[in-house]
Coordinates of C-alpha atoms in Angstrom, one line a residue:
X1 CA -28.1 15.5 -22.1
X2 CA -29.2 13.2 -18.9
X3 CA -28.1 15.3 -15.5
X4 CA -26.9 11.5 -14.3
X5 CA -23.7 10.4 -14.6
X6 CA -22.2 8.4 -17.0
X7 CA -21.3 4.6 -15.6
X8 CA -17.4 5.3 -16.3
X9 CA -18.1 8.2 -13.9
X10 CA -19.7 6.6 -11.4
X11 CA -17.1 3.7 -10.7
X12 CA -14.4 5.7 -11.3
X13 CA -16.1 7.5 -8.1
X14 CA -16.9 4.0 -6.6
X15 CA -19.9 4.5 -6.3
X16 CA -21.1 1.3 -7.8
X17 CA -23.8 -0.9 -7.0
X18 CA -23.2 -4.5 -6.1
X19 CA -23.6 -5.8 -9.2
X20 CA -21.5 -3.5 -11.4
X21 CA -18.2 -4.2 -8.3
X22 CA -18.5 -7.5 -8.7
X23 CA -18.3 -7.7 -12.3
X24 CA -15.2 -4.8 -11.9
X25 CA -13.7 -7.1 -9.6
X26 CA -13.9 -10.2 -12.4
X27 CA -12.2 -7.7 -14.8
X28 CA -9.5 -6.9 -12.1
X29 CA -9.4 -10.4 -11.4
X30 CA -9.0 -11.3 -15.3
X31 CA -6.4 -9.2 -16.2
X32 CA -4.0 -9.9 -12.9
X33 CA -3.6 -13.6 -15.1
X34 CA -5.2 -17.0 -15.0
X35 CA -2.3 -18.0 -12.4
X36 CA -3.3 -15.4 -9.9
X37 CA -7.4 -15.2 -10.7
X38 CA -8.2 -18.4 -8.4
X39 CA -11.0 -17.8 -6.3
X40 CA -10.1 -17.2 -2.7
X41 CA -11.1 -15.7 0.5
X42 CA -9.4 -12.6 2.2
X43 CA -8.6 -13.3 5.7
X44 CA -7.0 -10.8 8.0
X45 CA -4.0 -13.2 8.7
X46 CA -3.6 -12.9 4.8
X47 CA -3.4 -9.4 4.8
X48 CA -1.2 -9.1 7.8
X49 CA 1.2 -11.8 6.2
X50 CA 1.7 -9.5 2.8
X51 CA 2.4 -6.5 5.0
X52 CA 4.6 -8.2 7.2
X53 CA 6.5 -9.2 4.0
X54 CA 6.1 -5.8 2.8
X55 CA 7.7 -3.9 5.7
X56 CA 10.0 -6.5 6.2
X57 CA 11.4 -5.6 2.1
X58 CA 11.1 -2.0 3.0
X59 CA 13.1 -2.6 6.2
X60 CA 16.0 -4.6 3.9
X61 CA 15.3 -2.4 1.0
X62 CA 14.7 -5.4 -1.1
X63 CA 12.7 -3.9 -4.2
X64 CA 13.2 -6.7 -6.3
X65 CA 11.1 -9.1 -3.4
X66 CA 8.8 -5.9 -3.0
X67 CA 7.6 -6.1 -6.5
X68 CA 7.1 -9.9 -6.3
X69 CA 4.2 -9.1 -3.3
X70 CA 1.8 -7.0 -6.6
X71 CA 0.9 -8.2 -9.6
X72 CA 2.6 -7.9 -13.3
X73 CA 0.0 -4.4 -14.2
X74 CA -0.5 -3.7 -10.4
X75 CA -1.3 0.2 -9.4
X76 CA 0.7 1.6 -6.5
X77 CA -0.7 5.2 -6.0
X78 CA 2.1 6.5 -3.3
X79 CA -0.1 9.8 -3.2
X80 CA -3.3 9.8 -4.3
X81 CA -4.2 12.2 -6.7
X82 CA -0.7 13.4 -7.9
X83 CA 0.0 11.3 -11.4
X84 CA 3.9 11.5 -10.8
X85 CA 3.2 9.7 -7.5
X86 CA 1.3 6.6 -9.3
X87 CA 3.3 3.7 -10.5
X88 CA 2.4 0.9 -13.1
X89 CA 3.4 -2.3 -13.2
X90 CA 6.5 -3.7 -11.1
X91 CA 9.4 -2.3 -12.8
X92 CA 8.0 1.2 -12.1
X93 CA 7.5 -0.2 -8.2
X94 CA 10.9 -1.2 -8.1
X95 CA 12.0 2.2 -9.6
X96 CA 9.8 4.0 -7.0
X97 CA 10.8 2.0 -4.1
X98 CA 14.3 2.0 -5.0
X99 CA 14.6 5.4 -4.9
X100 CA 12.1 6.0 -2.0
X101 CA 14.0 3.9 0.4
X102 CA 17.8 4.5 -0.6
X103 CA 18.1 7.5 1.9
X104 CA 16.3 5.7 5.1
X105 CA 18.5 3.8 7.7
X106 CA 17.1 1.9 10.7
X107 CA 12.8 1.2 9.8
X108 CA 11.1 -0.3 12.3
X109 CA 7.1 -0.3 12.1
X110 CA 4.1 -1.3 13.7
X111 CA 1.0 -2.7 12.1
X112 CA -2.6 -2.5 13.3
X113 CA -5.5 -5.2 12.7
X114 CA -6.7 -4.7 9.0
X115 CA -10.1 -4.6 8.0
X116 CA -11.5 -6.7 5.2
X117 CA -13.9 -6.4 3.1
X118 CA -14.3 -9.4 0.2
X119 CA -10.8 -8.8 -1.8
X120 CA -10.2 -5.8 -0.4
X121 CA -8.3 -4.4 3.0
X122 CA -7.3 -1.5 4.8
X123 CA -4.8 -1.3 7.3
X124 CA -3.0 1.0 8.9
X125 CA 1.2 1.3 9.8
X126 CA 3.2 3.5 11.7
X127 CA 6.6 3.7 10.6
X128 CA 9.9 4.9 11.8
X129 CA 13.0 5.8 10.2
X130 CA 15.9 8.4 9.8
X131 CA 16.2 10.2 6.7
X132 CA 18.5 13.0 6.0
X133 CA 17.4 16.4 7.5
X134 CA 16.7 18.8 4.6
X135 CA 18.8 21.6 6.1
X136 CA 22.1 19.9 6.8
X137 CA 21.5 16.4 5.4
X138 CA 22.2 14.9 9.0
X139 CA 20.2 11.8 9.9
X140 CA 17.0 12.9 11.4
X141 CA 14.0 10.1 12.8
X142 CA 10.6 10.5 11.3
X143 CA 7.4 8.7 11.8
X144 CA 5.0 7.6 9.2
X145 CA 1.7 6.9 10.0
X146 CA 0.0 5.2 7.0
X147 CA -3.1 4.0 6.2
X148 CA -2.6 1.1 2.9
X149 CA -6.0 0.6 1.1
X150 CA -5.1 -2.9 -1.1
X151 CA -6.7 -5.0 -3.4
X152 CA -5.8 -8.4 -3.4
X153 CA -6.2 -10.8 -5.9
X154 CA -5.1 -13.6 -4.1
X155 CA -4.5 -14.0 -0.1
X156 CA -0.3 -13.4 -1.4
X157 CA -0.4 -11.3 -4.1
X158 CA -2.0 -7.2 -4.5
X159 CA -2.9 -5.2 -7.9
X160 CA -3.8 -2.2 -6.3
X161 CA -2.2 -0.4 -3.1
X162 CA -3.4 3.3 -2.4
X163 CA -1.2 5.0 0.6
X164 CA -2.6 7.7 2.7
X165 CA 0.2 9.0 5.3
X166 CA 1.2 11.9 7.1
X167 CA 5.0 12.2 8.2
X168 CA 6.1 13.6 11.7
X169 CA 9.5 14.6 13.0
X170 CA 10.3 12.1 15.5
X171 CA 9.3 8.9 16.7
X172 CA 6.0 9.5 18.0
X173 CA 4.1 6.5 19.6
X174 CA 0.7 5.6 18.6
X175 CA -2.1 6.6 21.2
X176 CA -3.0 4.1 23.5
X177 CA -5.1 0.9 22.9
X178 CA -4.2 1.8 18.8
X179 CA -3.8 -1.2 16.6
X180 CA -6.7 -2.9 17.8
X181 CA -10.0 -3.3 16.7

């Protein structure tokens, strides 16, 4: 039995060379559809315009124009790691989101510069809403500072969105000079 591990294993870690992303990105690419597998060039603007249209549906609660932002098999891991927190394929979005959102009044958000990185982006949000207190189920703020990890598969359109977040009581302002890169 070889002590290296097996290729599956490897870019499940992503750990990958070059060669083998590339060819995972042509699969991802494939199976998103021949519509949406044009080739393209991720540009920040791009990313800032999905997420702008993405908070924008999260401030309206619109999961129906939420779900039109991923792709028909797209992966929305809301926390990694936790299988009843990752979501396949729009409908499942829309369930996710529908639920999610229905107890939040008054988002507002901030968005930072993203970095890209061929079809891939990260950027991070901060986030603020009310949602009801778990004690008396009065309308308490909150702030959610996020950092989205996307995959895009055109400069409109993501099949992969992995959300790393932490949630304060409050509105709590970024630090100073945040957002900018």
């Amino acid at each position: 039995m070889s002590a290296l591990p097996d290729r599956r294993s490897v870019l499940r870690a992503g750990l990958a060379t070059a060669g083998t992303a590339a060819l995972a990105t042509a699969a991802t690419t494939a199976a998103a559809g021949p519509a949406e597998a044009r080739p393209f060039t991720l540009r920040p603007q791009d990313v800032s315009r999905w997420m702008t249209a993405y908070l924008k549906a999260w401030q309206t609660k619109d999961a129906d124009g939420v779900v039109q932002l991923f792709t028909r098999d797209a992966i929305y891991q809301a926390v990694p790691g936790l299988p009843d927190q990752m979501f396949h394929g729009r409908q499942e979005i829309h369930d996710y989101w529908t639920s999610v959102t229905a107890p939040q009044a008054g988002m507002t958000y901030l968005q930072g510069t993203p970095l890209v990185n061929g079809n891939q982006a990260d950027l991070e949000i901060w986030v603020y809403f009310q949602q009801p207190s778990e004690t008396d189920g009065t309308l308490q703020w909150v702030t959610l500072i996020e950092t989205n990890v996307l995959t895009f598969v055109s400069p409109a359109l993501v099949s992969r969105n992995i959300e790393y977040n932490r949630i304060l009581d409050g509105r709590v302002d970024p630090p100073a000079g945040w957002g900018r890169r």
